[in-house]
Tab-separated table of C-alpha atoms in Angstrom:
chain	number	residue	atom	x	y	z
A	1	MET	CA	57.526	193.144	-32.668
A	2	ALA	CA	60.674	193.248	-34.773
A	3	THR	CA	63.256	190.650	-33.809
A	4	ARG	CA	66.609	192.252	-32.995
A	5	GLY	CA	69.093	191.635	-35.790
A	6	PHE	CA	66.761	189.704	-38.104
A	7	PHE	CA	66.472	190.777	-41.729
A	8	GLY	CA	65.581	187.483	-43.421
A	9	LYS	CA	66.191	185.916	-46.800
A	10	ARG	CA	62.955	187.031	-48.333
A	11	PRO	CA	61.572	185.611	-51.559
A	12	THR	CA	61.432	187.663	-54.766
A	13	GLU	CA	58.300	189.718	-55.383
A	14	ILE	CA	56.930	187.177	-57.850
A	15	GLU	CA	57.532	184.337	-55.408
A	16	ALA	CA	56.041	186.315	-52.522
A	17	ASP	CA	52.762	186.728	-54.428
A	18	ARG	CA	52.392	182.957	-54.586
A	19	LEU	CA	53.710	182.193	-51.116
A	20	PRO	CA	51.100	182.099	-48.322
A	21	PRO	CA	52.078	183.849	-45.080
A	22	GLY	CA	54.581	181.993	-42.902
A	23	GLN	CA	55.727	179.756	-45.763
A	24	TYR	CA	59.130	179.471	-47.418
A	25	LEU	CA	59.928	178.106	-50.835
A	26	THR	CA	61.719	174.793	-51.266
A	27	GLU	CA	63.020	172.958	-54.317
A	28	ASP	CA	63.155	169.674	-52.381
A	29	PHE	CA	60.138	167.558	-51.751
A	30	PRO	CA	60.162	166.905	-47.999
A	31	VAL	CA	58.342	163.888	-46.620
A	32	LEU	CA	56.158	163.849	-43.521
A	33	SER	CA	54.200	161.003	-42.038
A	34	ALA	CA	53.261	159.758	-38.612
A	35	GLY	CA	54.653	156.263	-39.033
A	36	PRO	CA	56.651	153.999	-41.328
A	37	THR	CA	55.950	154.119	-45.063
A	38	PRO	CA	53.357	151.511	-46.068
A	39	HIS	CA	54.290	149.638	-49.235
A	40	VAL	CA	51.018	148.703	-50.904
A	41	ASP	CA	51.062	146.019	-53.596
A	42	LEU	CA	49.066	146.990	-56.665
A	43	ASP	CA	47.238	143.639	-56.647
A	44	LYS	CA	46.063	144.361	-53.096
A	45	TRP	CA	45.211	147.993	-53.788
A	46	SER	CA	41.630	149.122	-53.891
A	47	PHE	CA	39.768	152.378	-53.659
A	48	THR	CA	36.277	152.545	-52.175
A	49	LEU	CA	33.671	155.282	-52.210
A	50	LYS	CA	31.434	155.114	-49.131
A	51	ASP	CA	28.256	156.834	-48.021
A	52	GLY	CA	28.552	156.540	-44.260
A	53	VAL	CA	29.333	152.865	-43.612
A	54	ARG	CA	27.834	151.755	-46.933
A	55	PRO	CA	30.223	151.140	-49.856
A	56	VAL	CA	28.903	152.806	-53.003
A	57	ALA	CA	31.617	151.861	-55.488
A	58	LYS	CA	34.965	150.109	-55.426
A	59	TRP	CA	37.836	149.918	-57.905
A	60	SER	CA	40.841	147.620	-58.171
A	61	TRP	CA	44.098	149.111	-59.462
A	62	ASP	CA	43.382	147.884	-63.007
A	63	GLU	CA	39.837	149.227	-62.911
A	64	PHE	CA	41.036	152.561	-61.529
A	65	ALA	CA	43.650	152.832	-64.263
A	66	LYS	CA	40.849	152.770	-66.851
A	67	LEU	CA	39.179	155.881	-65.413
A	68	PRO	CA	39.920	159.166	-67.215
A	69	HIS	CA	43.288	160.530	-66.058
A	70	VAL	CA	44.108	164.224	-66.250
A	71	LYS	CA	47.137	166.368	-65.420
A	72	LEU	CA	47.109	169.008	-62.703
A	73	THR	CA	50.008	171.378	-61.984
A	74	ARG	CA	49.691	173.283	-58.705
A	75	ASP	CA	51.611	174.944	-55.885
A	76	ILE	CA	51.503	172.949	-52.640
A	77	HIS	CA	51.861	174.173	-49.064
A	78	CYS	CA	52.796	172.121	-45.997
A	79	VAL	CA	51.803	173.164	-42.480
A	80	THR	CA	55.472	172.632	-41.519
A	81	LYS	CA	56.136	175.848	-43.495
A	82	TRP	CA	57.545	174.671	-46.835
A	83	SER	CA	55.836	175.408	-50.130
A	84	LYS	CA	56.702	173.979	-53.515
A	85	PHE	CA	55.675	175.591	-56.788
A	86	ASN	CA	54.495	173.892	-59.990
A	87	THR	CA	54.182	170.323	-58.768
A	88	ALA	CA	52.875	168.244	-61.683
A	89	TRP	CA	50.462	165.410	-60.968
A	90	SER	CA	48.270	163.089	-62.960
A	91	GLY	CA	45.279	161.181	-61.686
A	92	VAL	CA	41.500	160.932	-61.621
A	93	MET	CA	39.456	163.988	-60.676
A	94	ILE	CA	37.006	163.424	-57.824
A	95	ASP	CA	34.277	164.733	-60.176
A	96	ASP	CA	35.014	161.866	-62.569
A	97	ILE	CA	35.062	159.334	-59.744
A	98	LEU	CA	31.574	160.434	-58.675
A	99	ALA	CA	30.399	160.330	-62.298
A	100	GLU	CA	31.766	156.788	-62.712
A	101	ALA	CA	29.988	155.771	-59.510
A	102	GLY	CA	26.813	157.339	-60.881
A	103	ILE	CA	26.161	159.455	-57.787
A	104	GLU	CA	26.086	163.022	-56.640
A	105	ALA	CA	27.930	163.654	-53.386
A	106	PRO	CA	25.329	162.778	-50.725
A	107	THR	CA	26.731	164.916	-47.867
A	108	GLY	CA	28.780	168.062	-47.401
A	109	PHE	CA	31.590	166.335	-45.517
A	110	THR	CA	34.151	163.787	-46.580
A	111	LEU	CA	36.667	161.753	-44.625
A	112	ALA	CA	39.662	160.391	-46.537
A	113	HIS	CA	41.017	157.023	-45.351
A	114	SER	CA	44.461	155.561	-45.969
A	115	PHE	CA	46.023	152.112	-45.935
A	116	ASP	CA	47.977	152.964	-42.760
A	117	GLY	CA	44.897	154.008	-40.806
A	118	TYR	CA	45.407	157.732	-41.396
A	119	THR	CA	42.316	159.861	-41.877
A	120	THR	CA	41.677	163.508	-42.732
A	121	ASN	CA	38.498	165.506	-43.266
A	122	VAL	CA	37.794	167.767	-46.238
A	123	PRO	CA	34.515	169.529	-47.055
A	124	THR	CA	32.998	167.820	-50.088
A	125	ALA	CA	32.796	171.184	-51.847
A	126	ASP	CA	36.616	171.336	-51.736
A	127	LEU	CA	36.921	168.004	-53.552
A	128	VAL	CA	34.562	168.628	-56.460
A	129	GLY	CA	34.391	171.259	-59.194
A	130	GLY	CA	37.862	170.488	-60.556
A	131	LYS	CA	39.619	171.161	-57.264
A	132	ALA	CA	40.933	167.719	-56.266
A	133	MET	CA	42.001	164.334	-57.602
A	134	ILE	CA	43.250	160.909	-56.633
A	135	ALA	CA	46.781	161.258	-57.997
A	136	THR	CA	48.721	158.268	-59.262
A	137	SER	CA	51.728	159.940	-60.841
A	138	TYR	CA	54.073	162.793	-59.994
A	139	GLU	CA	56.313	164.506	-62.550
A	140	GLY	CA	55.370	161.827	-65.069
A	141	LYS	CA	56.303	158.849	-62.912
A	142	PRO	CA	54.385	156.635	-60.478
A	143	ILE	CA	54.250	158.312	-57.066
A	144	THR	CA	56.911	156.768	-54.837
A	145	ALA	CA	55.785	155.065	-51.643
A	146	ASP	CA	57.242	157.754	-49.368
A	147	HIS	CA	55.202	160.412	-51.178
A	148	GLY	CA	52.009	158.390	-50.855
A	149	GLY	CA	52.092	156.039	-53.826
A	150	PRO	CA	50.462	154.088	-55.399
A	151	ALA	CA	47.746	156.746	-54.994
A	152	ARG	CA	47.163	159.775	-52.834
A	153	LEU	CA	44.526	162.429	-52.477
A	154	LEU	CA	45.567	165.805	-53.907
A	155	VAL	CA	43.754	168.881	-52.552
A	156	PRO	CA	46.375	171.488	-53.402
A	157	HIS	CA	44.511	174.543	-52.131
A	158	LEU	CA	44.556	173.237	-48.537
A	159	TYR	CA	47.559	172.461	-46.323
A	160	PHE	CA	49.123	169.267	-47.550
A	161	TRP	CA	48.193	167.071	-44.576
A	162	LYS	CA	44.709	167.084	-46.141
A	163	SER	CA	46.148	165.389	-49.263
A	164	ALA	CA	46.078	161.951	-47.649
A	165	LYS	CA	48.834	159.582	-48.760
A	166	TRP	CA	48.169	155.869	-49.496
A	167	ILE	CA	44.478	156.622	-49.909
A	168	ASN	CA	42.054	153.715	-50.038
A	169	ALA	CA	38.652	155.306	-49.433
A	170	LEU	CA	36.630	158.485	-49.510
A	171	GLN	CA	33.737	158.374	-47.075
A	172	PHE	CA	30.863	160.833	-47.135
A	173	THR	CA	29.878	161.651	-43.575
A	174	ALA	CA	26.808	163.311	-42.091
A	175	ARG	CA	28.947	165.537	-39.842
A	176	ASP	CA	32.388	167.101	-40.187
A	177	GLU	CA	34.457	164.402	-38.443
A	178	ALA	CA	37.996	165.216	-37.348
A	179	GLY	CA	40.747	163.045	-38.822
A	180	PHE	CA	44.137	161.982	-37.478
A	181	TRP	CA	45.876	165.359	-37.182
A	182	GLU	CA	42.656	167.282	-36.613
A	183	LEU	CA	42.114	165.185	-33.465
A	184	ARG	CA	45.609	166.265	-32.420
A	185	GLY	CA	45.029	169.988	-32.675
A	186	TYR	CA	45.290	170.729	-36.376
A	187	HIS	CA	42.703	172.965	-38.028
A	188	MET	CA	39.483	171.397	-39.310
A	189	TYR	CA	39.778	173.206	-42.670
A	190	GLY	CA	43.416	174.225	-43.238
A	191	ASP	CA	43.475	177.150	-45.674
A	192	PRO	CA	47.153	178.174	-46.148
A	193	TRP	CA	46.221	181.726	-47.158
A	194	ARG	CA	44.415	182.213	-43.849
A	195	GLU	CA	47.169	180.337	-41.948
A	196	GLN	CA	44.691	177.844	-40.525
A	197	ARG	CA	47.343	175.608	-39.006
A	198	PHE	CA	45.903	174.759	-35.617
A	199	THR	CA	42.559	174.767	-33.815
A	200	GLY	CA	41.400	178.344	-33.396
A	201	ASP	CA	43.686	179.835	-36.083
B	1	MET	CA	48.113	147.140	-41.491
B	2	THR	CA	47.111	148.337	-38.068
B	3	THR	CA	45.628	151.638	-37.146
B	4	VAL	CA	47.805	153.979	-35.183
B	5	GLU	CA	46.107	154.526	-31.838
B	6	PRO	CA	45.548	158.098	-30.715
B	7	SER	CA	47.558	159.210	-27.744
B	8	PRO	CA	45.652	160.094	-24.604
B	9	GLY	CA	44.709	163.610	-23.695
B	10	LEU	CA	46.388	165.649	-26.377
B	11	ALA	CA	43.697	167.567	-28.140
B	12	GLN	CA	44.535	171.253	-28.247
B	13	PRO	CA	41.185	172.979	-27.988
B	14	HIS	CA	42.528	176.469	-27.391
B	15	ARG	CA	44.024	178.863	-29.828
B	16	LEU	CA	47.806	178.753	-29.711
B	17	ALA	CA	48.784	182.352	-29.111
B	18	TRP	CA	52.120	183.863	-30.100
B	19	GLN	CA	54.098	185.109	-27.135
B	20	GLU	CA	57.501	186.462	-26.307
B	21	ALA	CA	60.177	184.297	-24.751
B	22	ARG	CA	63.427	185.513	-23.193
B	23	VAL	CA	66.687	183.781	-24.075
B	24	GLU	CA	68.151	182.777	-20.712
B	25	ALA	CA	71.163	180.701	-21.759
B	26	ILE	CA	72.984	179.526	-24.872
B	27	HIS	CA	75.284	176.491	-24.947
B	28	ALA	CA	77.389	175.159	-27.810
B	29	GLU	CA	76.594	171.424	-27.924
B	30	THR	CA	78.551	170.447	-31.037
B	31	PRO	CA	80.281	172.438	-33.793
B	32	GLU	CA	76.894	172.743	-35.552
B	33	VAL	CA	74.360	172.604	-32.733
B	34	LYS	CA	73.622	175.137	-30.012
B	35	SER	CA	71.023	174.790	-27.317
B	36	PHE	CA	68.896	177.745	-26.266
B	37	VAL	CA	67.081	177.962	-22.945
B	38	LEU	CA	63.967	180.082	-23.434
B	39	ARG	CA	61.551	181.445	-20.847
B	40	PRO	CA	58.137	182.075	-22.433
B	41	GLN	CA	55.975	184.715	-20.709
B	42	SER	CA	53.234	182.185	-20.114
B	43	TRP	CA	53.872	178.486	-20.216
B	44	SER	CA	51.635	175.725	-18.940
B	45	GLY	CA	53.775	172.763	-19.782
B	46	PHE	CA	54.124	170.318	-22.651
B	47	THR	CA	54.497	166.618	-23.376
B	48	ALA	CA	57.904	165.123	-24.161
B	49	GLY	CA	58.384	164.962	-27.927
B	50	GLN	CA	56.445	168.130	-28.773
B	51	HIS	CA	57.797	171.170	-30.622
B	52	VAL	CA	57.259	174.913	-30.776
B	53	ASP	CA	56.907	177.303	-33.664
B	54	ILE	CA	59.351	180.212	-33.774
B	55	ARG	CA	58.525	183.451	-35.594
B	56	LEU	CA	61.099	186.093	-36.502
B	57	THR	CA	60.099	189.545	-37.740
B	58	ALA	CA	62.265	191.923	-39.814
B	59	PRO	CA	62.000	195.699	-39.377
B	60	ASP	CA	59.779	195.972	-42.475
B	61	GLY	CA	57.354	193.358	-41.161
B	62	TYR	CA	58.664	190.361	-43.158
B	63	GLN	CA	58.340	187.201	-41.063
B	64	ALA	CA	59.902	183.758	-41.100
B	65	GLN	CA	58.591	180.773	-39.133
B	66	ARG	CA	60.128	177.418	-38.302
B	67	SER	CA	59.358	174.507	-35.986
B	68	TYR	CA	61.886	173.280	-33.428
B	69	SER	CA	61.620	170.276	-31.146
B	70	ILE	CA	61.953	170.749	-27.412
B	71	ALA	CA	64.974	168.976	-25.899
B	72	SER	CA	64.215	169.544	-22.241
B	73	ALA	CA	61.879	167.440	-20.137
B	74	PRO	CA	58.564	168.864	-18.983
B	75	ASP	CA	59.300	170.333	-15.543
B	76	ASP	CA	58.425	173.248	-13.282
B	77	SER	CA	61.234	175.515	-14.426
B	78	GLY	CA	59.046	177.584	-16.740
B	79	THR	CA	61.737	177.259	-19.372
B	80	ILE	CA	62.188	175.106	-22.449
B	81	GLU	CA	65.410	174.142	-24.190
B	82	LEU	CA	65.676	173.983	-27.964
B	83	ALA	CA	68.716	172.437	-29.687
B	84	ILE	CA	69.115	174.035	-33.092
B	85	GLU	CA	71.407	172.818	-35.855
B	86	ALA	CA	72.846	175.501	-38.134
B	87	LEU	CA	71.770	174.665	-41.679
B	88	PRO	CA	74.120	176.283	-44.198
B	89	ASP	CA	71.367	177.579	-46.493
B	90	GLY	CA	68.979	178.270	-43.674
B	91	GLU	CA	67.226	181.490	-42.821
B	92	VAL	CA	66.314	180.972	-39.184
B	93	SER	CA	68.920	178.541	-37.815
B	94	PRO	CA	71.927	180.717	-38.856
B	95	PHE	CA	70.203	183.654	-37.179
B	96	PHE	CA	70.024	181.680	-33.946
B	97	HIS	CA	73.672	180.684	-34.225
B	98	ASP	CA	75.145	184.006	-35.304
B	99	VAL	CA	72.889	186.707	-33.873
B	100	VAL	CA	70.842	185.581	-30.875
B	101	GLU	CA	72.246	186.507	-27.458
B	102	VAL	CA	71.185	185.940	-23.880
B	103	GLY	CA	68.566	188.548	-23.000
B	104	ASP	CA	67.048	188.667	-26.497
B	105	THR	CA	63.341	188.187	-26.997
B	106	ILE	CA	62.028	185.632	-29.488
B	107	GLU	CA	58.407	185.013	-30.494
B	108	LEU	CA	57.105	181.481	-30.179
B	109	ARG	CA	53.934	179.496	-29.788
B	110	GLY	CA	53.243	175.999	-28.624
B	111	PRO	CA	53.465	173.331	-27.534
B	112	ILE	CA	52.546	171.621	-30.809
B	113	GLY	CA	52.290	167.976	-31.776
B	114	GLY	CA	50.095	165.188	-30.496
B	115	HIS	CA	51.600	162.026	-31.946
B	116	PHE	CA	55.384	161.888	-31.627
B	117	ILE	CA	55.064	162.196	-27.868
B	118	TRP	CA	55.581	160.096	-24.789
B	119	ASN	CA	54.303	160.226	-21.240
B	120	ALA	CA	54.425	157.695	-18.426
B	121	PRO	CA	50.919	156.237	-19.031
B	122	LEU	CA	52.103	155.126	-22.487
B	123	GLY	CA	54.649	152.863	-20.783
B	124	GLY	CA	57.392	150.875	-22.461
B	125	PRO	CA	59.812	149.331	-23.248
B	126	LEU	CA	60.890	152.186	-25.510
B	127	LEU	CA	63.110	152.087	-28.557
B	128	LEU	CA	64.313	155.535	-29.602
B	129	VAL	CA	66.167	155.874	-32.886
B	130	GLY	CA	67.675	159.236	-33.805
B	131	GLY	CA	69.803	160.497	-36.659
B	132	GLY	CA	71.745	163.762	-36.189
B	133	SER	CA	69.531	166.519	-34.813
B	134	GLY	CA	66.696	163.973	-34.777
B	135	LEU	CA	67.975	163.228	-31.289
B	136	VAL	CA	66.314	166.363	-29.898
B	137	PRO	CA	62.721	165.200	-29.231
B	138	LEU	CA	64.083	161.789	-28.148
B	139	MET	CA	66.228	163.586	-25.566
B	140	SER	CA	63.107	165.151	-24.099
B	141	ILE	CA	61.510	161.702	-23.888
B	142	LEU	CA	64.644	160.196	-22.284
B	143	ARG	CA	64.956	162.989	-19.741
B	144	HIS	CA	61.264	162.773	-18.888
B	145	ARG	CA	61.411	158.998	-18.516
B	146	ALA	CA	64.432	159.307	-16.203
B	147	SER	CA	62.535	161.607	-13.888
B	148	VAL	CA	59.065	160.032	-13.876
B	149	ALA	CA	59.418	156.371	-14.882
B	150	PRO	CA	63.047	155.221	-14.637
B	151	GLU	CA	61.879	151.598	-14.426
B	152	VAL	CA	60.621	151.746	-18.034
B	153	PRO	CA	63.325	150.077	-20.157
B	154	ALA	CA	64.622	152.365	-22.884
B	155	THR	CA	67.177	151.951	-25.627
B	156	LEU	CA	68.514	154.840	-27.676
B	157	VAL	CA	70.096	154.124	-31.049
B	158	TYR	CA	71.820	157.320	-32.089
B	159	SER	CA	73.538	157.833	-35.423
B	160	ALA	CA	75.794	160.813	-36.038
B	161	ARG	CA	78.636	161.554	-38.390
B	162	ARG	CA	81.389	161.895	-35.824
B	163	TYR	CA	81.974	161.612	-32.091
B	164	ASP	CA	82.094	165.401	-31.843
B	165	ASP	CA	78.669	165.655	-33.519
B	166	LEU	CA	76.922	163.743	-30.721
B	167	ILE	CA	74.486	166.211	-29.178
B	168	PHE	CA	74.251	165.989	-25.344
B	169	ARG	CA	77.060	163.419	-25.534
B	170	ASP	CA	78.331	163.678	-21.960
B	171	GLU	CA	74.825	163.504	-20.539
B	172	LEU	CA	73.970	160.478	-22.662
B	173	PHE	CA	77.079	158.566	-21.560
B	174	ARG	CA	76.451	159.593	-17.962
B	175	ARG	CA	72.881	158.328	-18.136
B	176	ARG	CA	74.032	155.088	-19.758
B	177	ASP	CA	76.513	154.471	-16.934
B	178	ALA	CA	74.116	155.413	-14.144
B	179	ASP	CA	70.834	153.884	-15.353
B	180	ALA	CA	70.503	150.092	-15.447
B	181	HIS	CA	67.319	150.321	-17.537
B	182	PHE	CA	68.794	152.576	-20.223
B	183	ARG	CA	70.909	151.242	-23.056
B	184	LEU	CA	72.772	153.377	-25.581
B	185	GLU	CA	73.924	152.263	-29.032
B	186	VAL	CA	75.904	154.859	-30.960
B	187	ALA	CA	76.659	154.530	-34.667
B	188	LEU	CA	79.228	156.902	-36.174
B	189	THR	CA	78.975	157.047	-39.950
B	190	ARG	CA	82.157	158.990	-40.772
B	191	GLU	CA	84.561	158.086	-38.044
B	192	GLN	CA	86.122	154.817	-36.967
B	193	ALA	CA	84.661	153.043	-33.997
B	194	ARG	CA	85.937	153.727	-30.532
B	195	ASP	CA	85.003	152.212	-27.159
B	196	GLY	CA	81.717	150.463	-27.652
B	197	LEU	CA	80.593	152.708	-30.515
B	198	HIS	CA	79.501	151.203	-33.800
B	199	PHE	CA	81.091	152.274	-37.082
B	200	GLY	CA	78.790	152.755	-40.046
B	201	ARG	CA	75.103	153.215	-40.584
B	202	ILE	CA	72.509	151.523	-38.445
B	203	ASP	CA	72.118	148.000	-39.846
B	204	ALA	CA	70.053	144.905	-39.143
B	205	ALA	CA	72.551	143.581	-36.590
B	206	LEU	CA	72.550	146.829	-34.644
B	207	MET	CA	68.753	147.019	-34.797
B	208	ALA	CA	68.488	143.436	-33.512
B	209	ARG	CA	70.863	144.239	-30.651
B	210	ALA	CA	68.893	147.373	-29.816
B	211	ILE	CA	65.608	145.493	-29.759
B	212	GLY	CA	67.167	142.785	-27.611
B	213	THR	CA	64.938	140.235	-25.981
B	214	GLU	CA	62.219	142.579	-24.813
B	215	THR	CA	60.153	143.768	-27.773
B	216	PRO	CA	59.599	147.519	-27.553
B	217	LYS	CA	56.019	148.590	-26.992
B	218	LEU	CA	56.717	151.873	-28.749
B	219	THR	CA	59.427	152.913	-31.188
B	220	TYR	CA	60.164	156.562	-31.973
B	221	ILE	CA	62.297	157.328	-35.024
B	222	CYS	CA	63.424	160.867	-35.837
B	223	GLY	CA	65.857	162.292	-38.356
B	224	SER	CA	66.127	163.118	-42.038
B	225	ASN	CA	63.674	161.354	-44.333
B	226	PRO	CA	66.266	158.893	-45.736
B	227	PHE	CA	67.359	158.084	-42.181
B	228	VAL	CA	63.767	157.534	-40.998
B	229	GLU	CA	62.931	155.423	-44.054
B	230	ALA	CA	65.977	153.212	-43.463
B	231	ALA	CA	65.478	152.878	-39.717
B	232	ALA	CA	61.725	152.218	-40.011
B	233	SER	CA	62.390	149.546	-42.643
B	234	LEU	CA	64.902	147.864	-40.331
B	235	ALA	CA	62.462	148.034	-37.430
B	236	LEU	CA	59.675	146.488	-39.542
B	237	ALA	CA	62.051	143.826	-40.894
B	238	ALA	CA	62.980	142.987	-37.309
B	239	GLY	CA	59.323	142.224	-36.677
B	240	LEU	CA	58.144	145.322	-34.818
B	241	PRO	CA	54.449	146.000	-35.478
B	242	PHE	CA	53.712	148.798	-37.958
B	243	GLY	CA	51.396	150.559	-35.516
B	244	SER	CA	54.014	150.625	-32.742
B	245	ILE	CA	56.394	152.815	-34.748
B	246	ARG	CA	56.075	156.602	-34.715
B	247	THR	CA	58.138	158.753	-37.009
B	248	GLU	CA	59.125	162.383	-37.265
B	249	ARG	CA	60.968	163.443	-40.395
B	250	TYR	CA	63.191	166.512	-40.509
B	251	GLY	CA	64.340	168.333	-43.575
B	252	GLY	CA	61.258	170.305	-44.482
């Protein structure tokens, strides 16, 4: 159904090729979160890898800083409709984290945990194979607290609520367990190109 | 830090279908905000604080989507009210302001959102802090509280640029005067104070006054990201528990 009188400010052809359906391009970097911004001291920061309830490996900030850091430049897409092109991150690939821990991913499902109690689920296959990292810098600078610093998950090919801010653990789970927004009606997977915003999309 | 508790009964197991909604009324609220009363074809209610997605389609099939908070309280009217601020570089909000007329049909789906919401079982006291158009979902909460749980103490701290930018101003002052359990603190950032209104940004003193002697059980903060950051920091500094504060940030 065409909307009477609407013609739109459509993106250029080049932009449209990179813009998933229903998204618009922004130069800003909007912030979304369910609560206040946690400010996590680096000396209290830690990141834990868990298999179910069992911790497999744990890093302090200094230990994490010694892991191999790589750069990743990607387009990102928020379920609230904005997309941002060419965001430049640096951090530790999930592949390298598993290698450092000396394990292969034990299950097909992963739940990301954050310092503020936030959780989100991502299939393990979407975290490995060069697809995702724990990012510690954005555009060459430490990630600011409102954007999830000191460290956030970055899974750029899924809607950005999957890229958990203030991350402190990745937990391998036997089943695909819904996280914070997934329990509140958001899609269990969240592919922007298939517009998987909400349950049933 | 504490875990944010899930809200009761808000999973959305069914697919949210797009549907048509008829524009039944349009009101100018401020120079930059108009409210739109919409009647969706099929509507089974919502929870105060939720939003809807709007989808506009051009003749060649190009579509634009945006989310807008619901300002009205859940009721039996079968209608919802959206209050939409015209953003100068916007694509959808200027369309609403300049083109949409009563009788038009708009596509929407919803309700959406299961966190920045309030219903009577959640109780109070409530502290609502809004900046600019961030008032909109708080208005739904206030209106709902007035009809279902007027004994729940509620304080609204509302920051706007000028007196004339206060959305639903007359209703808010009327509610303040009529409702012993509702307190209103208005901060005008670009206009000198007048009767009982604060001049300047929300500060620690205003936050302390808003919190008063009865610590809020739940605090809802909505506005631009800088506004929410500042207000949430003040609320935390005033001693409110991290997990009692819910935020919604506009400007995406």
